[in-house]
mmCIF file of C-alpha atoms in Angstrom:
data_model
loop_
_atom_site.group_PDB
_atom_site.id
_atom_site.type_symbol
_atom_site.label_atom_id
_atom_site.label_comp_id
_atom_site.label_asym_id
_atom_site.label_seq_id
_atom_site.Cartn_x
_atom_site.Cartn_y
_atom_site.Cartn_z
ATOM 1 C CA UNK H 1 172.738 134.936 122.432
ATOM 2 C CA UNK H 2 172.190 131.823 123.820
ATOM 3 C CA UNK H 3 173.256 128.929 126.087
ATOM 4 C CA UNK H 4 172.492 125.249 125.193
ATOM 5 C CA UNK H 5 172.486 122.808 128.253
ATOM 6 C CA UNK H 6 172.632 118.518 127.503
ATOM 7 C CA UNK H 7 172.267 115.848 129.298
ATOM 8 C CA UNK H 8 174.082 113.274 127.047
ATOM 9 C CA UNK H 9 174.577 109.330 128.183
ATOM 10 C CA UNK H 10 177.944 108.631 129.190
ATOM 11 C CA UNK H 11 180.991 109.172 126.333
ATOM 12 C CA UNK H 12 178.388 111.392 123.949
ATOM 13 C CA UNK H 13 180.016 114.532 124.768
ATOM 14 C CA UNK H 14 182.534 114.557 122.521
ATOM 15 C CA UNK H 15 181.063 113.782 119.099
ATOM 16 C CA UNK H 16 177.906 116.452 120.130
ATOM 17 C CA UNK H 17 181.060 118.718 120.691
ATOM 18 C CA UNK H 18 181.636 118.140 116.866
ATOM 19 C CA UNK H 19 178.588 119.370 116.273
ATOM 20 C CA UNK H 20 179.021 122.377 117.853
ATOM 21 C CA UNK H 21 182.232 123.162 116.678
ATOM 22 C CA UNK H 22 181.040 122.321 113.019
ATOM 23 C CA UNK H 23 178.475 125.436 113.348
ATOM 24 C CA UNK H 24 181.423 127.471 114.196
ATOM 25 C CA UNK H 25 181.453 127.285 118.385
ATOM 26 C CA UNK H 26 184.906 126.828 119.893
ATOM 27 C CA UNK H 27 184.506 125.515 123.267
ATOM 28 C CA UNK H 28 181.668 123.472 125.752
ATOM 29 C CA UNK H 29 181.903 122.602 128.964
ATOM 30 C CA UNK H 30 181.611 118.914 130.111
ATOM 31 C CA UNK H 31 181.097 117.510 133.650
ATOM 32 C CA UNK H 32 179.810 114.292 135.118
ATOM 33 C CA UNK H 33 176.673 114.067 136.882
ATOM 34 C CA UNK H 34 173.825 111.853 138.501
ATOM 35 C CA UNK H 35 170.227 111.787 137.643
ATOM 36 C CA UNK H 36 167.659 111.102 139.901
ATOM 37 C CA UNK H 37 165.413 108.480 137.817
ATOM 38 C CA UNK H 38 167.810 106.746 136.031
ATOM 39 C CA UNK H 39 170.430 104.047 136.579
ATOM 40 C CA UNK H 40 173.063 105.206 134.946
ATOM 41 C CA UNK H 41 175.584 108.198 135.222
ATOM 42 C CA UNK H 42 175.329 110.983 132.474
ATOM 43 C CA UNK H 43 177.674 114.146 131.320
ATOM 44 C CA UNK H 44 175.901 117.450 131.615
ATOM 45 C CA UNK H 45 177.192 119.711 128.471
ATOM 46 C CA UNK H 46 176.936 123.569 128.694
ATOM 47 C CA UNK H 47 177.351 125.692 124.756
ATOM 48 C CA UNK H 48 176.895 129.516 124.831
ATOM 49 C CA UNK H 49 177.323 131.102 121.751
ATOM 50 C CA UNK H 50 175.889 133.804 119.319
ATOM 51 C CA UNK H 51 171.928 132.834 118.573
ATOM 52 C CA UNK H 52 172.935 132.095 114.797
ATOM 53 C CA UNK H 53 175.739 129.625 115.517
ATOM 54 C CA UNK H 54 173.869 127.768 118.350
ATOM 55 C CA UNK H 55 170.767 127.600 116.025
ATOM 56 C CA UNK H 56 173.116 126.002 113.187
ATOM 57 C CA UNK H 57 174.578 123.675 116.323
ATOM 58 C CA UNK H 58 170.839 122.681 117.101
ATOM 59 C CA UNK H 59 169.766 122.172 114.061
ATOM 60 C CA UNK H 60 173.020 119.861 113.207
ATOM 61 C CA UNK H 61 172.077 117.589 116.374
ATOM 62 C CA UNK H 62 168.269 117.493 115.961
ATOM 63 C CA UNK H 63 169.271 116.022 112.140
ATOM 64 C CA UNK H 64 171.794 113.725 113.395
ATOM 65 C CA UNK H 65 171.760 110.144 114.720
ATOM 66 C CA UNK H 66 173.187 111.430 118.263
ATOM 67 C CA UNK H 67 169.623 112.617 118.733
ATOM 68 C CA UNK H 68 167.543 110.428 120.845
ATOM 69 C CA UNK H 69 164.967 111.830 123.171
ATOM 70 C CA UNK H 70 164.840 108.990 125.159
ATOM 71 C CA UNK H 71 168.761 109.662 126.137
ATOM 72 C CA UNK H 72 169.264 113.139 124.848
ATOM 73 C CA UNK H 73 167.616 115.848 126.305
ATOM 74 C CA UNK H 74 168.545 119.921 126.506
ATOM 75 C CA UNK H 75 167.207 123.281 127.677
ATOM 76 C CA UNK H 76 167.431 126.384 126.234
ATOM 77 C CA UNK H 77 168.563 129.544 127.563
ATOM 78 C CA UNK H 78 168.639 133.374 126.816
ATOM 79 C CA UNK H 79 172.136 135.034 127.798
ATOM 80 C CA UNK H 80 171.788 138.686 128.008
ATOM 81 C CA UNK H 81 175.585 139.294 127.633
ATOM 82 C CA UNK H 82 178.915 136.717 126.154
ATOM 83 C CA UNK H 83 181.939 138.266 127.092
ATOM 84 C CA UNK H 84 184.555 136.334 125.427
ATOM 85 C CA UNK H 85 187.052 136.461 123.048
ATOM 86 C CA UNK H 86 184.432 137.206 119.981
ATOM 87 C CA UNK H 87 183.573 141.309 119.468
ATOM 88 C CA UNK H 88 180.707 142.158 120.910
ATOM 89 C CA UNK H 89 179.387 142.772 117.357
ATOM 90 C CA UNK H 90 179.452 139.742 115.936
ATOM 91 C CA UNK H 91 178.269 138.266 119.417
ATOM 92 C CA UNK H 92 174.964 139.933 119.595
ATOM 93 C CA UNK H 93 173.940 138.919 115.728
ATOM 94 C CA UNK H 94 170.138 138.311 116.719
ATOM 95 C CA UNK H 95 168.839 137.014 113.513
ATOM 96 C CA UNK H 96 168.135 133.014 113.895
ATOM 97 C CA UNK H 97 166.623 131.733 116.481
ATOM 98 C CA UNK H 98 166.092 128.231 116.985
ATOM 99 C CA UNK H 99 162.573 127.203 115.960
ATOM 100 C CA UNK H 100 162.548 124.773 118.874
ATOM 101 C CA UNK H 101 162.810 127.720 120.582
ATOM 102 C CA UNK H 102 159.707 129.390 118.489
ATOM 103 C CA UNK H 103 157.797 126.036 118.986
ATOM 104 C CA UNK H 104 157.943 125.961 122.493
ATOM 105 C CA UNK H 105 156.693 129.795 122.705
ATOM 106 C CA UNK H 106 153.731 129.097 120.561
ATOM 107 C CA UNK H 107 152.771 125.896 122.634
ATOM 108 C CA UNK H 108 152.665 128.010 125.660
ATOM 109 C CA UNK H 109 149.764 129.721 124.141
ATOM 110 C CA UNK H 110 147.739 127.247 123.267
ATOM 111 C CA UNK H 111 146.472 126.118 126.378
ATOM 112 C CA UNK H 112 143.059 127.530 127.547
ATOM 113 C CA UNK H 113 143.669 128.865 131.212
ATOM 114 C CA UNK H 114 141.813 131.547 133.436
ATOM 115 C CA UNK H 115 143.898 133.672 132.095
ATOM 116 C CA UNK H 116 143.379 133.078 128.394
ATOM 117 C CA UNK H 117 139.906 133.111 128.794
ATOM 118 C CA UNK H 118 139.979 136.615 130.898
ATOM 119 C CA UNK H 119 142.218 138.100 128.561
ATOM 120 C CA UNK H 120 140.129 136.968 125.830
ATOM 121 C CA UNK H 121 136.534 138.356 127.150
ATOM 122 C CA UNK H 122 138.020 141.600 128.675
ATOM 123 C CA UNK H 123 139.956 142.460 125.470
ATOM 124 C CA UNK H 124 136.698 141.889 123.397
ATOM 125 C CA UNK H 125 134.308 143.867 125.856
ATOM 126 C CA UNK H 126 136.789 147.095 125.575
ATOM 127 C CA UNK H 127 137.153 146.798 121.490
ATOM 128 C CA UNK H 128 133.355 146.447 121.018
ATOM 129 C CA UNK H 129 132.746 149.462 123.672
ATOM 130 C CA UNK H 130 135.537 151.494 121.821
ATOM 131 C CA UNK H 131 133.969 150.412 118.465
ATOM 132 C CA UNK H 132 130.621 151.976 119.358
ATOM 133 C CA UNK H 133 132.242 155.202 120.936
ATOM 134 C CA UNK H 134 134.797 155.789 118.140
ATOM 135 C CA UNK H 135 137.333 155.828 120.257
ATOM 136 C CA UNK H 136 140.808 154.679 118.452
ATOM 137 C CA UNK H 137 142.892 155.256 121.498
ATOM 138 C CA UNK H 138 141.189 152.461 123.868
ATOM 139 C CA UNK H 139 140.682 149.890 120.631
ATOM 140 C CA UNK H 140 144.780 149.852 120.101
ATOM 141 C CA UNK H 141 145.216 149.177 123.852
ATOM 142 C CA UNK H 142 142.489 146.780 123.558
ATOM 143 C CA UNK H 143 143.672 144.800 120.524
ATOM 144 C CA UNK H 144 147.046 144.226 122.339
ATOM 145 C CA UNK H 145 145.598 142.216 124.616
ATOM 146 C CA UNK H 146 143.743 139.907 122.188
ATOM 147 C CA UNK H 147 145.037 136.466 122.053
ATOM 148 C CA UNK H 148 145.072 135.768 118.100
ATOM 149 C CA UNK H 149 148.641 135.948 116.751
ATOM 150 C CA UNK H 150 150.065 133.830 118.616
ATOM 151 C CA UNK H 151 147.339 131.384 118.066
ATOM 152 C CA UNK H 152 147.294 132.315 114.576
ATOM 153 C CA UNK H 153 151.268 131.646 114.368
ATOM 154 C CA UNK H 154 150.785 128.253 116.241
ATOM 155 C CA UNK H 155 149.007 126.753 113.380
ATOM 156 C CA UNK H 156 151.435 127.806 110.447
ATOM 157 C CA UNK H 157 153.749 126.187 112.322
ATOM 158 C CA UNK H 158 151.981 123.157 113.271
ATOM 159 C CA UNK H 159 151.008 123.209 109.189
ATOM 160 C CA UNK H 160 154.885 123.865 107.798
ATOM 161 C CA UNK H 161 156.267 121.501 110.476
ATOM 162 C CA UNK H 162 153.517 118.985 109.982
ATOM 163 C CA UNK H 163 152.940 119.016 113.389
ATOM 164 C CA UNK H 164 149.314 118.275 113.869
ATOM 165 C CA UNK H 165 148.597 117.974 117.337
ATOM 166 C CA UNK H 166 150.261 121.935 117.533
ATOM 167 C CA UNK H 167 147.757 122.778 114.300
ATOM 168 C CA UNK H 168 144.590 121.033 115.677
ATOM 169 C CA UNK H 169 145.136 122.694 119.707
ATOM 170 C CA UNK H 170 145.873 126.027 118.054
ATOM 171 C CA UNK H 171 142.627 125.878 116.055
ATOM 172 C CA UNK H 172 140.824 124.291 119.156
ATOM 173 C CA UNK H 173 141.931 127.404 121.069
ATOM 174 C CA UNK H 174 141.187 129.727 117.812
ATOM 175 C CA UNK H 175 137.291 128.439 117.524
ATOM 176 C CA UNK H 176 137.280 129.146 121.384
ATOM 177 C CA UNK H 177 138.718 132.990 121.635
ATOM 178 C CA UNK H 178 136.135 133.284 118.381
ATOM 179 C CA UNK H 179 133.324 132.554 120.632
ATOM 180 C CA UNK H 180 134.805 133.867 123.352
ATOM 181 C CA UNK H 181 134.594 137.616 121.200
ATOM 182 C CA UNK H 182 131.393 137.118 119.826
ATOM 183 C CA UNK H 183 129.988 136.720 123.363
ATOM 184 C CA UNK H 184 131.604 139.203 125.027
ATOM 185 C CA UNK H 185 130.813 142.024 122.089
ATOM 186 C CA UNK H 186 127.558 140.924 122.022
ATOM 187 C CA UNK H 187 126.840 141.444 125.870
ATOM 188 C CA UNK H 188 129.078 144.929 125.571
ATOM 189 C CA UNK H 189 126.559 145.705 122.645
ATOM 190 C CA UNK H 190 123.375 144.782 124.926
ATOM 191 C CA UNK H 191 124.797 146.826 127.875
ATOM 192 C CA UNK H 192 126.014 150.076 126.593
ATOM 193 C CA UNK H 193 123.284 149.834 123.571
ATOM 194 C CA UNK H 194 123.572 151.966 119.682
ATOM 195 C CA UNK H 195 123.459 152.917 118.051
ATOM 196 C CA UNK H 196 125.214 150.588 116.133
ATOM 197 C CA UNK H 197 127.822 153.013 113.696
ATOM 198 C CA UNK H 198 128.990 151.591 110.254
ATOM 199 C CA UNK H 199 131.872 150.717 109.695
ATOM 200 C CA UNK H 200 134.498 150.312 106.614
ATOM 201 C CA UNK H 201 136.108 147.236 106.612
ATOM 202 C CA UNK H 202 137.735 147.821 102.747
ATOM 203 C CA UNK H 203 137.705 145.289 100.086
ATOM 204 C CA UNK H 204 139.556 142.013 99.611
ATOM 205 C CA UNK H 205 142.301 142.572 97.764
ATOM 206 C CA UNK H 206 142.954 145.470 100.479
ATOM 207 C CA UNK H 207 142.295 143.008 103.506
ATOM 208 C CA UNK H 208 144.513 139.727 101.968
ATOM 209 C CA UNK H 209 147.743 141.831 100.568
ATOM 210 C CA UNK H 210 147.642 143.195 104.206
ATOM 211 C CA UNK H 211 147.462 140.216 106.066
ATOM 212 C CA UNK H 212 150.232 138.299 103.913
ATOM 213 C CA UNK H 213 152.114 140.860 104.616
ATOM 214 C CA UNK H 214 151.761 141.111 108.420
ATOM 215 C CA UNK H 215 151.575 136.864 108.245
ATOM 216 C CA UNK H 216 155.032 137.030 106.702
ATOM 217 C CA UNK H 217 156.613 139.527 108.856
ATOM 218 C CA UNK H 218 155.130 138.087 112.069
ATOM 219 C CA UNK H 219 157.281 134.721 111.515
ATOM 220 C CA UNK H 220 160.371 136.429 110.276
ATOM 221 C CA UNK H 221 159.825 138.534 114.096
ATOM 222 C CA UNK H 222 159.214 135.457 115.876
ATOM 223 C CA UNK H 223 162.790 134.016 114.941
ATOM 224 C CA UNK H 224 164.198 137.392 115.513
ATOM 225 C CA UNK H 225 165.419 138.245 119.478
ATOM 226 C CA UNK H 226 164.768 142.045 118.405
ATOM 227 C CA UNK H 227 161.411 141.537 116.704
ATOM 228 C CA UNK H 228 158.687 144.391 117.908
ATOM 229 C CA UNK H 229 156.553 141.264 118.696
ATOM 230 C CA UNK H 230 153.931 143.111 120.836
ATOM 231 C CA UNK H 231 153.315 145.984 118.037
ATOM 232 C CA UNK H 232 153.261 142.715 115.107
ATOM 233 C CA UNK H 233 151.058 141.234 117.507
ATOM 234 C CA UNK H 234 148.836 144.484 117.155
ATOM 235 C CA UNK H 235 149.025 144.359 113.988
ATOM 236 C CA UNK H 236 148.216 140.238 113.388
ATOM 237 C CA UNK H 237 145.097 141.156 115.609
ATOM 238 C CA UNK H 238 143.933 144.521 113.655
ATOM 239 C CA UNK H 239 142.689 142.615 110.134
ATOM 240 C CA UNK H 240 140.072 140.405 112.042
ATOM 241 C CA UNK H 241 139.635 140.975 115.312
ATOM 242 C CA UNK H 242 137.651 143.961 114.451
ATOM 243 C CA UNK H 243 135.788 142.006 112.317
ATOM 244 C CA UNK H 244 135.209 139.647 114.993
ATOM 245 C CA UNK H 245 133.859 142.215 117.604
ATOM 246 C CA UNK H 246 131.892 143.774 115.050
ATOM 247 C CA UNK H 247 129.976 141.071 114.102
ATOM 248 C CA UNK H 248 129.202 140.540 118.135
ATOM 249 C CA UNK H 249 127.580 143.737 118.325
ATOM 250 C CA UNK H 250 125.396 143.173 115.253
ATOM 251 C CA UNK H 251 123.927 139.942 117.438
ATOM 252 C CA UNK H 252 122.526 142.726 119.879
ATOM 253 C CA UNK H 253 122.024 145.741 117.848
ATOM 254 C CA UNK H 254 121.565 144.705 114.601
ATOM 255 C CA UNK H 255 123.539 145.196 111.157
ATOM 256 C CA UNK H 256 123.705 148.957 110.514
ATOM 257 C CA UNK H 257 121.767 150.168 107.172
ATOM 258 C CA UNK H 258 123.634 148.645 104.124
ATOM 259 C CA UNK H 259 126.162 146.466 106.382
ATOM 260 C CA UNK H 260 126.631 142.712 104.929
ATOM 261 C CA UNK H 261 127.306 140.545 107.828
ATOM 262 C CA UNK H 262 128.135 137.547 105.124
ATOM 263 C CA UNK H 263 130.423 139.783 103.457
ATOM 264 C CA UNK H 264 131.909 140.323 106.355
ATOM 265 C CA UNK H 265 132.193 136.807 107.464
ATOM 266 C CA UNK H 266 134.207 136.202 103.826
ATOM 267 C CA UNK H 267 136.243 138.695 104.752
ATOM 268 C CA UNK H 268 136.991 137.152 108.177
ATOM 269 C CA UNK H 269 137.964 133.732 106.952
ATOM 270 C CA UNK H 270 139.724 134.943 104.009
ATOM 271 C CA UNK H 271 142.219 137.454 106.286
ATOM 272 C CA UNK H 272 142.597 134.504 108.714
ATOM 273 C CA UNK H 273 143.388 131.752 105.857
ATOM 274 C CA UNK H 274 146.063 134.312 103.723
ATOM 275 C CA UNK H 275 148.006 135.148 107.054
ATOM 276 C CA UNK H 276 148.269 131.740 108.058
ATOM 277 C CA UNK H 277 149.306 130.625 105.019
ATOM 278 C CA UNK H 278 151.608 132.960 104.610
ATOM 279 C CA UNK H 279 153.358 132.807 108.233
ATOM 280 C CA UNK H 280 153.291 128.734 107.344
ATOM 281 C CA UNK H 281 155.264 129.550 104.260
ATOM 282 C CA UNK H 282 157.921 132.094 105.682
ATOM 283 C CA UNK H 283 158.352 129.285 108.856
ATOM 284 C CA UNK H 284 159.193 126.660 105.595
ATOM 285 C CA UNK H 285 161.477 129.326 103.707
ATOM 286 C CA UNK H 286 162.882 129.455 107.528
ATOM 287 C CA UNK H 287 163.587 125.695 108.242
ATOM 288 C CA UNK H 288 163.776 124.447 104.742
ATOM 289 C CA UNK H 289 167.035 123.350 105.607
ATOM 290 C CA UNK H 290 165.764 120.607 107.715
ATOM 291 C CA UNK H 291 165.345 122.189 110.277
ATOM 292 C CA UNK H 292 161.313 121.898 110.314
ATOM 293 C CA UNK H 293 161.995 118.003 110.425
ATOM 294 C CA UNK H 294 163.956 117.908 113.647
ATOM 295 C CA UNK H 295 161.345 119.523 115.803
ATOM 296 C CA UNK H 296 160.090 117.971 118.552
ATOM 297 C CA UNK H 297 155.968 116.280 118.558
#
């Protein structure tokens, strides 16, 4: 569920109401109000509706000439209950959410802050310690923490929306968290020492069915309210991040007898390639209906 609220120039109200009532919302309300910053008076519109009519509503006015950014501008809100005249059953559809929404979340993790970076290095030092003492419990908790698929999911949007500057931070941020890993595995490695176990990464075809998989149902879940984000996260992070730790502790301890650190590398940039490719092509199969188009730069 979700509320909508515009700030629309004078007399705008009513043909955005269209809009809204075209994607199947029966009332908005309208009132007049001032804005500091600008000259003239504007009408403040509130929508709150089921998330798959107020996506159709959103995508409708991002398409449409009543659009302007310069004059148009709205927020987005989550409504946790819509007591109305609608069942509660048809209310709480949570299928559809708007990929503003989606685009917004992604951008919000693509900017390098203390915390990124902490996340980033403590996450790594507890997978590459739980690597070398086989233990499965502490890697799960530690790939949770990793801060890949949502980086991962920023580009294939920024690629199926053509949004570049999302793409090109997401990647900046990407290359960064890589070395970021490498670093702190490799320090882990030097601290806690070998020796340095083997382990079995599979083959390709094993890896890249895997991660098209998880890239296609980690974009479905991120326009989904009731998506088990965290444990898709998990599993957007298991394919590579191992990888990525792994090949941090061979910089201290060495390859293990018969490991392939090129291999390995392949392997990398082929999981990371097929799962953002395929979470770029479930976000177009998503907004193919224009939707895409209307997002914001």
């Amino acid at each position: 569920m979700r509320e909508i609220r515009l700030t629309l120039p004078p007399g705008a109200a009513e043909a955005v109401f269209t809009l809204a009532r075209a994607a199947g919302i029966a009332e908005a309300s309208v009132h007049e109000v001032r804005v500091l910053g600008r000259e003239e008076p504007a009408e403040e519109m509130t929508v709150k509706s089921s998330t798959p009519k107020i996506r159709e509503f959103l995508r409708a006015l991002l398409c449409s000439p009543l659009f302007d950014r310069r004059t148009v501008r709205f927020s987005a809100h989550e409504v946790l209950a819509l007591v109305d005249e609608e069942s509660a059953q048809r209310v709480t559809v949570p299928a559809g959410v708007p990929l503003t929404d989606v685009h917004h979340d992604l951008w919000r993790h693509c900017h390098v802050t203390a915390s990124l970076v902490a996340r980033t290095c403590v996450s790594a030092a507890l997978l590459a310690y739980a690597m070398l003492k086989a233990d499965t419990l502490l890697a799960v908790g530690a790939l949770i923490f990793t801060p890949f698929s949502p980086l991962v999911l920023s580009a294939a949007l920024g690629v199926a929306a053509r949004r570049r500057a999302l793409m090109l931070q997401a990647l900046r941020v990407l290359a960064l968290a890589l070395v970021l890993t490498l670093l702190s595995a490799a320090l882990t490695g030097a601290l806690v020492g070998g020796p340095m176990i083997d382990v079995d990464f599979g083959g390709p075809t094993r890896n890249f069915v895997a991660s098209a998989l998880i890239g296609v149902m980690a974009a479905l879940a991120d326009s989904d309210e009731v998506g088990r984000r965290q444990l898709l996260g998990l599993a957007m992070a298991y394919p590579f991040v191992r990888l990525i730790a792994w090949l941090g502790l061979t910089m201290t301890l060495g390859a293990p007898e018969g490991g392939e650190r090129l291999h390995d590398v392949l392997l990398l940039s082929g999981n990371a390639v097929v799962m953002t490719a395929a979470a770029a092509t479930t976000y177009r199969v998503i907004g193919r209906d224009g939707e895409l188009t209307g997002l914001p730069w």
